[in-house]
Amino acid sequence: MQMNAALEEAQDPSTTAERLQQLAMSKDKKVCAAVAQNPNTAPETLYELFTNYPVEVLNNSILDFLLLENPNYLYELYTIYPLAFSFHDLPLFYIEWAVNHELEHVRLAVLDNKSIPIKYLEKFIDDDSVKVRCKLTQSLHVPEELIIRLTQDKSEEVRLHLTKYRRESSIITKILADDISTEVRAAIARNWVTEAPVLEKLAKDKVLSVRIRVAANRTTPKYILELLAKDESSDVRYEVANNDSTATEILEQLAKEDKVKIRAAVAKNNSTSKATLEFLAKNCYHISIRRLLAQSSKLSSDALGYLAKDTRDEIRVLVASNVNISINILKQLSEDKAGRVRLAVAQNKKTPIKCLQKLMHDQHEEVRIAVINNFSTPVNFIKSLTKDGNKKISVLAKNKINN
């Protein structure tokens, strides 16, 4: 009953401003909303209520009178709570006031309102502020027919915003594919939802950076990547070789390129066939390529055999750690002249027991420690190492057995 009485009081236009100020502190939202609409509420109280009840304050019949007394009253309300534009059902006069305001930040704020009439949105198309026009591209409630007009905007920044925030519009991407700006065309080229006909057109662009973006795009169809694999620029061909969408047949051709970076890209491409990887293992001797191959989980045991004979320790270490390594290659590398290669063999769970038995007597303590820590090492091997002349080895072996 007390709440009903408070609500009636808040709605009564004869209630004093002092009493309405008290009622504005009520926990009852209906009471506060009623105070916000009461014509007898003091301007200061309306300021306080505006944050939570902007629609009610703006619909207060006293507002016309307040604006006569203080023409800046709406701006003062705005500064109290700029986010009020996100509310639905704001009176049209407040939106119109913001749309036509001279200050940029006010016009930017009103664009948060999803109920702006089209006639006001059209005004923003020609707004003097680039920031305002850019924000217009981000406002998803703006009809596409209006946004299309921004494809002819004089500002490159606005058109670049279209490539980001309106990239799913086939009409807009098609228009911007012919843009005078290289940056805009490149942005369309790297867009993962750009349609194939547009990408095909951009794949023939005169500007290198545009073609590079098409070649790097993971959604570029295989037939376009095949076209770009013959591009005069090695940078474009590199991106094709690096693209997981590239057909295995094209990667096979690119593996025969002279450029090291292109062959390296083929070596790490997930779509590269085992046959192509084996070709690279037999015919490419650059360390960056052989490093990639030695780590590849797709490389066959036969191909690893070629790499196991590499003159560089680093490559043989990687081979010894490869999941596809065969027992025969492990046996071969267990006798390698380089201690770090033998260490890698000692760490490999696939290493045969006979090899581990030999490695437990290796001259390097790191190798013997690896044998102790290898889960494939038999307990009796570890027991024998408890008598190792190296105290560090013997203690480790004892701890391993006890645990």
Coordinates of C-alpha atoms in Angstrom, one line a residue:
M1 CA 0.0 0.0 0.0
Q2 CA 2.9 2.4 0.8
M3 CA 4.4 1.8 -2.6
N4 CA 1.1 2.5 -4.3
A5 CA 0.9 5.7 -2.3
A6 CA 4.4 6.7 -3.3
L7 CA 3.7 6.0 -6.9
E8 CA 0.5 8.1 -6.8
E9 CA 2.5 10.9 -5.2
A10 CA 5.2 10.6 -7.9
Q11 CA 2.6 10.9 -10.6
D12 CA 0.8 13.8 -9.1
P13 CA 1.7 17.1 -10.8
S14 CA 0.9 19.0 -7.6
T15 CA 3.6 17.2 -5.6
T16 CA 6.3 19.6 -4.6
A17 CA 9.8 19.5 -6.1
E18 CA 11.3 18.8 -2.7
R19 CA 9.1 15.8 -2.2
L20 CA 9.8 14.6 -5.7
Q21 CA 13.5 14.8 -5.0
Q22 CA 13.0 12.5 -2.0
L23 CA 10.9 10.1 -4.1
A24 CA 13.6 10.0 -6.8
M25 CA 15.8 8.0 -4.3
S26 CA 13.2 5.2 -4.1
K27 CA 14.2 1.7 -4.8
D28 CA 11.0 1.2 -6.8
K29 CA 11.8 1.8 -10.5
K30 CA 8.1 2.7 -11.3
V31 CA 8.3 5.5 -8.7
C32 CA 11.5 6.9 -10.1
A33 CA 10.2 6.7 -13.7
A34 CA 7.1 8.6 -12.6
V35 CA 9.2 11.3 -11.0
A36 CA 11.3 11.6 -14.2
Q37 CA 8.0 12.3 -16.1
N38 CA 6.5 14.7 -13.5
P39 CA 6.4 18.3 -14.8
N40 CA 7.1 19.6 -11.3
T41 CA 10.4 17.7 -10.9
A42 CA 13.3 20.1 -10.5
P43 CA 15.9 20.3 -13.4
E44 CA 18.6 19.1 -11.0
T45 CA 16.6 16.0 -10.1
L46 CA 16.0 15.3 -13.8
Y47 CA 19.8 15.4 -14.3
E48 CA 20.2 12.7 -11.6
L49 CA 17.5 10.6 -13.2
F50 CA 18.6 10.9 -16.8
T51 CA 21.2 8.1 -16.5
N52 CA 18.6 5.4 -15.7
Y53 CA 15.5 7.0 -17.1
P54 CA 16.4 9.0 -20.2
V55 CA 13.3 8.2 -22.2
E56 CA 11.0 9.4 -19.3
V57 CA 13.1 12.6 -18.7
L58 CA 13.0 13.5 -22.4
N59 CA 9.2 12.9 -22.5
N60 CA 8.6 15.2 -19.5
S61 CA 6.2 18.0 -20.6
I62 CA 8.3 20.5 -18.7
L63 CA 11.2 20.1 -21.1
D64 CA 10.0 22.7 -23.6
F65 CA 9.9 25.3 -20.8
L66 CA 13.4 24.2 -19.6
L67 CA 14.8 24.6 -23.1
L68 CA 13.4 28.2 -23.2
E69 CA 15.2 29.0 -20.0
N70 CA 18.3 27.1 -20.9
P71 CA 18.8 26.3 -24.7
N72 CA 21.8 24.2 -23.7
Y73 CA 19.8 21.8 -21.5
L74 CA 19.8 18.9 -24.0
Y75 CA 23.5 19.1 -24.3
E76 CA 23.9 19.1 -20.6
L77 CA 21.7 16.0 -20.4
Y78 CA 23.9 14.4 -23.1
T79 CA 27.1 15.0 -21.2
I80 CA 25.6 13.4 -18.2
Y81 CA 24.9 10.2 -20.1
P82 CA 26.1 10.0 -23.8
L83 CA 25.0 6.3 -23.9
A84 CA 21.4 7.3 -23.7
F85 CA 21.2 6.9 -27.4
S86 CA 21.3 3.1 -27.1
F87 CA 17.9 3.2 -25.5
H88 CA 14.8 2.4 -27.6
D89 CA 11.8 4.7 -27.8
L90 CA 13.8 7.9 -27.5
P91 CA 11.7 10.9 -28.7
L92 CA 12.5 11.9 -32.2
F93 CA 13.3 15.5 -31.3
Y94 CA 16.3 14.3 -29.3
I95 CA 17.6 12.2 -32.2
E96 CA 17.1 15.0 -34.6
W97 CA 18.9 17.4 -32.3
A98 CA 21.9 15.1 -32.2
V99 CA 22.0 14.4 -35.9
N100 CA 22.2 18.1 -36.6
H101 CA 24.6 19.0 -33.8
E102 CA 27.8 20.8 -34.7
L103 CA 29.9 18.7 -32.4
E104 CA 31.3 15.5 -34.0
H105 CA 31.2 13.4 -30.8
V106 CA 27.4 14.1 -30.4
R107 CA 26.8 12.9 -34.0
L108 CA 29.0 9.8 -33.4
A109 CA 27.0 9.0 -30.2
V110 CA 23.6 9.1 -31.9
L111 CA 24.7 6.5 -34.3
D112 CA 24.4 4.0 -31.5
N113 CA 20.6 4.3 -31.8
K114 CA 19.1 1.6 -33.9
S115 CA 15.8 3.5 -34.5
I116 CA 17.2 6.4 -36.5
P117 CA 14.8 7.2 -39.4
I118 CA 16.4 6.7 -42.8
K119 CA 16.1 10.4 -43.6
Y120 CA 18.6 11.2 -40.9
L121 CA 20.9 8.3 -41.8
E122 CA 21.0 9.7 -45.3
K123 CA 22.3 13.0 -43.8
F124 CA 25.2 11.1 -42.4
I125 CA 26.3 9.8 -45.8
D126 CA 27.5 13.3 -46.6
D127 CA 28.7 14.2 -43.1
D128 CA 31.8 16.3 -43.0
S129 CA 33.4 14.0 -40.5
V130 CA 35.3 11.0 -41.7
K131 CA 34.9 9.4 -38.3
V132 CA 31.1 9.7 -38.5
R133 CA 31.0 8.2 -42.0
C134 CA 33.4 5.4 -40.8
K135 CA 31.1 4.6 -37.9
L136 CA 28.1 4.6 -40.2
T137 CA 29.8 1.6 -42.0
Q138 CA 29.9 -0.2 -38.6
S139 CA 26.2 0.4 -37.9
L140 CA 24.6 -2.8 -39.0
H141 CA 21.1 -1.3 -38.7
V142 CA 21.8 1.0 -41.6
P143 CA 20.2 -0.4 -44.8
E144 CA 22.6 -1.7 -47.5
E145 CA 21.2 0.6 -50.1
L146 CA 22.6 3.5 -48.1
I147 CA 25.9 1.9 -47.3
I148 CA 26.5 1.2 -51.0
R149 CA 26.7 5.0 -51.5
L150 CA 29.8 5.0 -49.3
T151 CA 31.7 2.9 -51.8
Q152 CA 32.2 6.1 -53.7
D153 CA 33.3 8.0 -50.6
K154 CA 36.3 10.4 -51.2
S155 CA 38.0 9.0 -48.1
E156 CA 40.0 5.9 -48.5
E157 CA 39.6 5.3 -44.7
V158 CA 35.8 5.1 -45.1
R159 CA 36.1 2.6 -48.0
L160 CA 38.6 0.5 -46.0
H161 CA 36.1 0.4 -43.2
L162 CA 33.6 -1.0 -45.6
T163 CA 36.0 -3.9 -46.5
K164 CA 36.1 -4.7 -42.8
Y165 CA 32.6 -4.2 -41.5
R166 CA 30.6 -4.9 -44.7
R167 CA 32.8 -7.6 -46.1
E168 CA 29.9 -10.1 -46.3
S169 CA 28.0 -7.9 -48.8
S170 CA 28.7 -9.4 -52.3
I171 CA 27.5 -6.1 -53.9
I172 CA 29.9 -4.0 -51.9
T173 CA 32.9 -6.3 -52.4
K174 CA 32.3 -6.4 -56.1
I175 CA 32.2 -2.6 -56.3
L176 CA 35.3 -2.2 -54.2
A177 CA 37.3 -4.7 -56.3
D178 CA 37.5 -1.9 -58.8
D179 CA 38.5 0.7 -56.3
I180 CA 41.3 3.1 -57.3
S181 CA 43.0 2.4 -54.0
T182 CA 45.5 -0.5 -53.9
E183 CA 44.9 -0.8 -50.1
V184 CA 41.1 -1.2 -50.6
R185 CA 41.5 -3.8 -53.4
A186 CA 44.1 -5.7 -51.2
A187 CA 41.7 -5.7 -48.3
I188 CA 39.0 -7.3 -50.6
A189 CA 41.6 -9.8 -51.8
R190 CA 42.3 -11.1 -48.3
N191 CA 38.7 -11.1 -47.3
W192 CA 37.8 -14.7 -46.5
V193 CA 34.2 -14.3 -47.7
T194 CA 35.0 -12.6 -51.0
E195 CA 33.4 -14.6 -53.8
A196 CA 35.4 -16.5 -56.3
P197 CA 34.7 -14.3 -59.4
V198 CA 35.9 -11.3 -57.5
L199 CA 39.1 -13.1 -56.4
E200 CA 39.7 -14.3 -59.9
K201 CA 39.6 -10.7 -61.1
L202 CA 41.9 -9.5 -58.4
A203 CA 44.3 -12.4 -59.2
K204 CA 45.0 -10.5 -62.4
D205 CA 45.5 -7.2 -60.7
K206 CA 48.5 -5.1 -62.0
V207 CA 49.6 -4.4 -58.4
L208 CA 51.7 -7.1 -56.8
S209 CA 50.4 -6.6 -53.2
V210 CA 46.8 -7.3 -54.4
R211 CA 47.8 -10.6 -56.1
I212 CA 49.8 -11.6 -53.0
R213 CA 46.7 -11.2 -50.8
V214 CA 44.7 -13.4 -53.2
A215 CA 47.4 -16.1 -53.1
A216 CA 47.5 -16.0 -49.3
N217 CA 43.7 -16.1 -48.9
R218 CA 42.8 -19.6 -47.5
T219 CA 39.4 -19.5 -49.3
T220 CA 40.9 -18.8 -52.7
P221 CA 39.7 -21.7 -55.0
K222 CA 42.3 -24.1 -56.3
Y223 CA 41.8 -23.1 -59.9
I224 CA 42.8 -19.5 -59.1
L225 CA 45.8 -20.7 -57.0
E226 CA 46.8 -22.7 -60.1
L227 CA 46.8 -19.5 -62.1
L228 CA 48.8 -17.7 -59.5
A229 CA 51.4 -20.5 -59.3
K230 CA 52.6 -19.2 -62.7
D231 CA 52.8 -15.6 -61.6
E232 CA 55.9 -13.7 -62.6
S233 CA 56.5 -12.7 -59.0
S234 CA 58.2 -15.2 -56.7
D235 CA 56.4 -13.5 -53.8
V236 CA 53.1 -14.5 -55.2
R237 CA 54.3 -18.1 -55.9
Y238 CA 55.6 -18.3 -52.4
E239 CA 52.1 -17.5 -51.0
V240 CA 50.6 -20.1 -53.2
A241 CA 53.1 -22.6 -51.9
N242 CA 52.3 -21.6 -48.4
N243 CA 48.5 -21.9 -48.8
D244 CA 47.0 -25.1 -47.5
S245 CA 44.3 -24.8 -50.1
T246 CA 46.7 -25.3 -53.0
A247 CA 46.3 -28.6 -54.8
T248 CA 49.0 -31.3 -54.3
E249 CA 49.8 -31.3 -58.0
I250 CA 50.6 -27.6 -57.9
L251 CA 52.7 -28.0 -54.8
E252 CA 54.6 -30.8 -56.6
Q253 CA 55.5 -28.3 -59.4
L254 CA 56.5 -25.6 -56.9
A255 CA 58.8 -28.0 -55.2
K256 CA 61.0 -27.8 -58.3
E257 CA 61.4 -24.0 -58.0
D258 CA 64.9 -22.5 -57.6
K259 CA 63.8 -20.2 -54.8
V260 CA 64.6 -21.6 -51.4
K261 CA 61.7 -19.8 -49.7
I262 CA 59.2 -21.4 -52.1
R263 CA 60.5 -24.9 -51.6
A264 CA 60.5 -24.3 -47.9
A265 CA 56.9 -23.3 -48.0
V266 CA 56.1 -26.5 -49.9
A267 CA 57.9 -28.5 -47.2
K268 CA 55.8 -27.2 -44.4
N269 CA 52.5 -27.1 -46.3
N270 CA 49.9 -29.5 -44.8
S271 CA 48.7 -30.4 -48.3
T272 CA 52.0 -31.5 -49.6
S273 CA 52.1 -35.2 -50.6
K274 CA 54.6 -37.7 -49.2
A275 CA 56.0 -38.1 -52.7
T276 CA 56.8 -34.4 -52.9
L277 CA 58.3 -34.4 -49.5
E278 CA 60.5 -37.3 -50.5
F279 CA 61.6 -35.5 -53.6
L280 CA 62.6 -32.5 -51.5
A281 CA 64.5 -34.8 -49.1
K282 CA 66.5 -36.2 -52.0
N283 CA 67.1 -33.0 -54.0
C284 CA 67.2 -30.0 -51.6
Y285 CA 70.2 -29.5 -49.5
H286 CA 69.4 -26.0 -48.0
I287 CA 69.4 -26.3 -44.2
S288 CA 66.1 -24.5 -43.7
I289 CA 64.3 -27.0 -46.0
R290 CA 66.0 -30.0 -44.6
R291 CA 65.2 -28.8 -41.0
L292 CA 61.5 -28.6 -41.9
L293 CA 61.5 -32.0 -43.5
A294 CA 63.3 -33.7 -40.6
Q295 CA 60.6 -32.5 -38.3
S296 CA 57.7 -33.4 -40.6
S297 CA 55.4 -36.1 -39.3
K298 CA 54.4 -36.9 -42.9
L299 CA 57.9 -37.8 -44.0
S300 CA 58.3 -41.5 -44.9
S301 CA 60.9 -43.7 -43.3
D302 CA 62.8 -43.9 -46.6
A303 CA 62.9 -40.1 -46.9
L304 CA 64.2 -39.9 -43.3
G305 CA 67.0 -42.3 -44.4
Y306 CA 68.3 -39.7 -46.8
L307 CA 68.3 -37.0 -44.1
A308 CA 70.0 -39.3 -41.6
K309 CA 73.1 -39.1 -43.8
D310 CA 73.1 -35.3 -43.7
T311 CA 76.5 -33.8 -42.8
R312 CA 75.0 -31.5 -40.3
D313 CA 74.5 -32.7 -36.7
E314 CA 71.3 -30.5 -36.3
I315 CA 69.5 -32.4 -39.1
R316 CA 70.5 -35.8 -37.8
V317 CA 69.3 -34.9 -34.3
L318 CA 65.9 -33.9 -35.7
V319 CA 65.7 -37.2 -37.7
A320 CA 66.5 -39.2 -34.5
S321 CA 63.5 -37.5 -32.8
N322 CA 61.0 -37.9 -35.7
V323 CA 58.0 -40.1 -34.9
N324 CA 58.3 -41.9 -38.2
I325 CA 61.9 -43.0 -37.8
S326 CA 62.5 -46.7 -38.4
I327 CA 64.4 -49.1 -36.1
N328 CA 67.2 -49.4 -38.7
I329 CA 67.8 -45.7 -38.8
L330 CA 67.8 -45.5 -35.0
K331 CA 70.4 -48.3 -35.0
Q332 CA 72.5 -46.3 -37.5
L333 CA 72.2 -43.1 -35.6
S334 CA 73.0 -44.8 -32.2
E335 CA 76.5 -45.1 -33.5
D336 CA 76.7 -41.5 -34.8
K337 CA 79.9 -39.6 -34.2
A338 CA 78.0 -36.6 -32.7
G339 CA 77.1 -36.9 -29.0
R340 CA 73.9 -34.9 -29.4
V341 CA 72.7 -37.2 -32.1
R342 CA 73.2 -40.2 -29.9
L343 CA 71.5 -38.2 -27.1
A344 CA 68.4 -37.9 -29.3
V345 CA 68.4 -41.6 -30.0
A346 CA 68.7 -42.3 -26.2
Q347 CA 65.6 -40.1 -25.6
N348 CA 63.5 -41.8 -28.3
K349 CA 61.0 -44.3 -26.9
K350 CA 61.2 -46.4 -30.1
T351 CA 65.0 -47.0 -29.7
P352 CA 65.7 -50.8 -29.6
I353 CA 66.9 -52.3 -26.3
K354 CA 70.2 -53.4 -27.9
C355 CA 70.9 -49.8 -28.8
L356 CA 70.0 -48.6 -25.3
Q357 CA 72.3 -51.2 -23.9
K358 CA 75.2 -49.8 -25.9
L359 CA 74.3 -46.2 -25.2
M360 CA 74.3 -46.8 -21.4
H361 CA 78.0 -47.0 -21.7
D362 CA 78.3 -43.8 -23.8
Q363 CA 81.2 -41.5 -23.0
H364 CA 78.8 -38.6 -22.5
E365 CA 76.9 -38.5 -19.2
E366 CA 73.9 -36.7 -20.9
V367 CA 73.4 -39.8 -23.1
R368 CA 73.6 -42.2 -20.1
I369 CA 71.1 -40.0 -18.2
A370 CA 68.7 -40.1 -21.2
V371 CA 68.9 -43.9 -21.2
I372 CA 67.9 -43.9 -17.5
N373 CA 65.0 -41.6 -18.2
N374 CA 63.8 -43.5 -21.2
F375 CA 60.6 -45.5 -20.4
S376 CA 61.7 -48.2 -22.7
T377 CA 64.9 -48.9 -20.8
P378 CA 64.7 -52.3 -18.9
V379 CA 65.1 -52.1 -15.1
N380 CA 68.2 -54.4 -15.1
F381 CA 70.0 -51.8 -17.3
I382 CA 69.2 -49.1 -14.9
K383 CA 70.4 -51.3 -12.0
S384 CA 73.8 -51.7 -13.7
L385 CA 74.1 -47.9 -13.9
T386 CA 73.8 -47.7 -10.1
K387 CA 77.4 -48.8 -10.1
D388 CA 78.4 -46.1 -12.7
G389 CA 81.7 -44.4 -11.8
N390 CA 79.9 -41.0 -12.2
K391 CA 78.2 -40.3 -8.9
K392 CA 75.5 -38.2 -10.7
I393 CA 74.6 -41.2 -12.9
S394 CA 74.6 -43.7 -10.0
V395 CA 72.4 -41.6 -7.8
L396 CA 69.9 -40.9 -10.6
A397 CA 69.7 -44.7 -11.4
K398 CA 69.1 -45.5 -7.7
N399 CA 66.4 -42.9 -7.4
K400 CA 64.8 -44.2 -10.6
I401 CA 64.6 -47.8 -9.3
N402 CA 63.3 -46.7 -5.8
N403 CA 60.6 -44.6 -7.4

